[in-house]
C-alpha cells in the first residue's frame, strides 16, 4: 500500500490505492467515539501568555529542511489570507511546510492541501480542509477534514493535552475494469506535553527567547494494518513562531523510520 505524509506532526495522511470556534460552536457527532468529531476548533483555551505563532496575511517562515540527514528543498510556511473557517476567523496558508513525502523519505509529488491556523485564547489550532486529487487518471482520492490543537501557551511544564480525530479517505475508480476501492478510516491520537518554557534556543546563528518546547506523539490506526506513529519536538518563539522542529515518523506497514529536522532560516512578519 502506498502511503504519503505531509510533514507537520501531525499531518500524516494515509491514502490507499490498493483495496477556534466561538463558545457554543460544535458539529454534530454520530457516536460517542472520540474520533468522530473532527472539525471542532474548540472553546477558548486559557489566557494566552504571549504570541507564539504570529498570524497575519503575508507572514512567511522558511526552513532548512532535512530528511534522514540529507538536506532537501526549503520548507516554506506562508499565510495567504484571512477568512472564516468553521465559523471562526482563521488564516489560510498558500504553503504549509514541506511537500508530500513518502514514508521512506522520497518526494512523491505535491498534493494541494488547504491548511488553516487560528488562535482561540491560548490555544493554537491547525485545521485541514477536505482534499481531493487525481492519481494518474486512475483514481480520484478524497479525504475528509480534521482539526487539532498544536500549542497551549498557558500550560506549565509537564502539563499535557490530547487531540483525537478521524480521517476518512474515499477512492473513486476512474478506469473501467478495475475493482472498487473501499473507504479507509484512520483514527489519530495526538498527545502533547510542555517540555520547557522560557528557554533560549539558537537556530542558524540566531538566539530566540523566550521559547516553548513541546513534545508531540501521534498514533495512526487503520483497521487491518500495523499502527504507525510519529514523535516530534516543536520550538515556538514568542513573536516569531515555529523556529525549529525535529523528530521521526514510523511507518508500521513497511517498518521504516524516517528522521525529520527543520530549522528557521528566514522569517517575514507583518
mmCIF file of C-alpha atoms in Angstrom, residues 95 165 208 256:
data_model
loop_
_atom_site.group_PDB
_atom_site.id
_atom_site.type_symbol
_atom_site.label_atom_id
_atom_site.label_comp_id
_atom_site.label_asym_id
_atom_site.label_seq_id
_atom_site.Cartn_x
_atom_site.Cartn_y
_atom_site.Cartn_z
ATOM 1 C CA UNK A 95 2.241 26.729 1.590
ATOM 2 C CA UNK A 165 -9.653 12.893 15.192
ATOM 3 C CA UNK A 208 15.430 33.186 20.309
ATOM 4 C CA UNK A 256 10.572 2.187 8.187
#
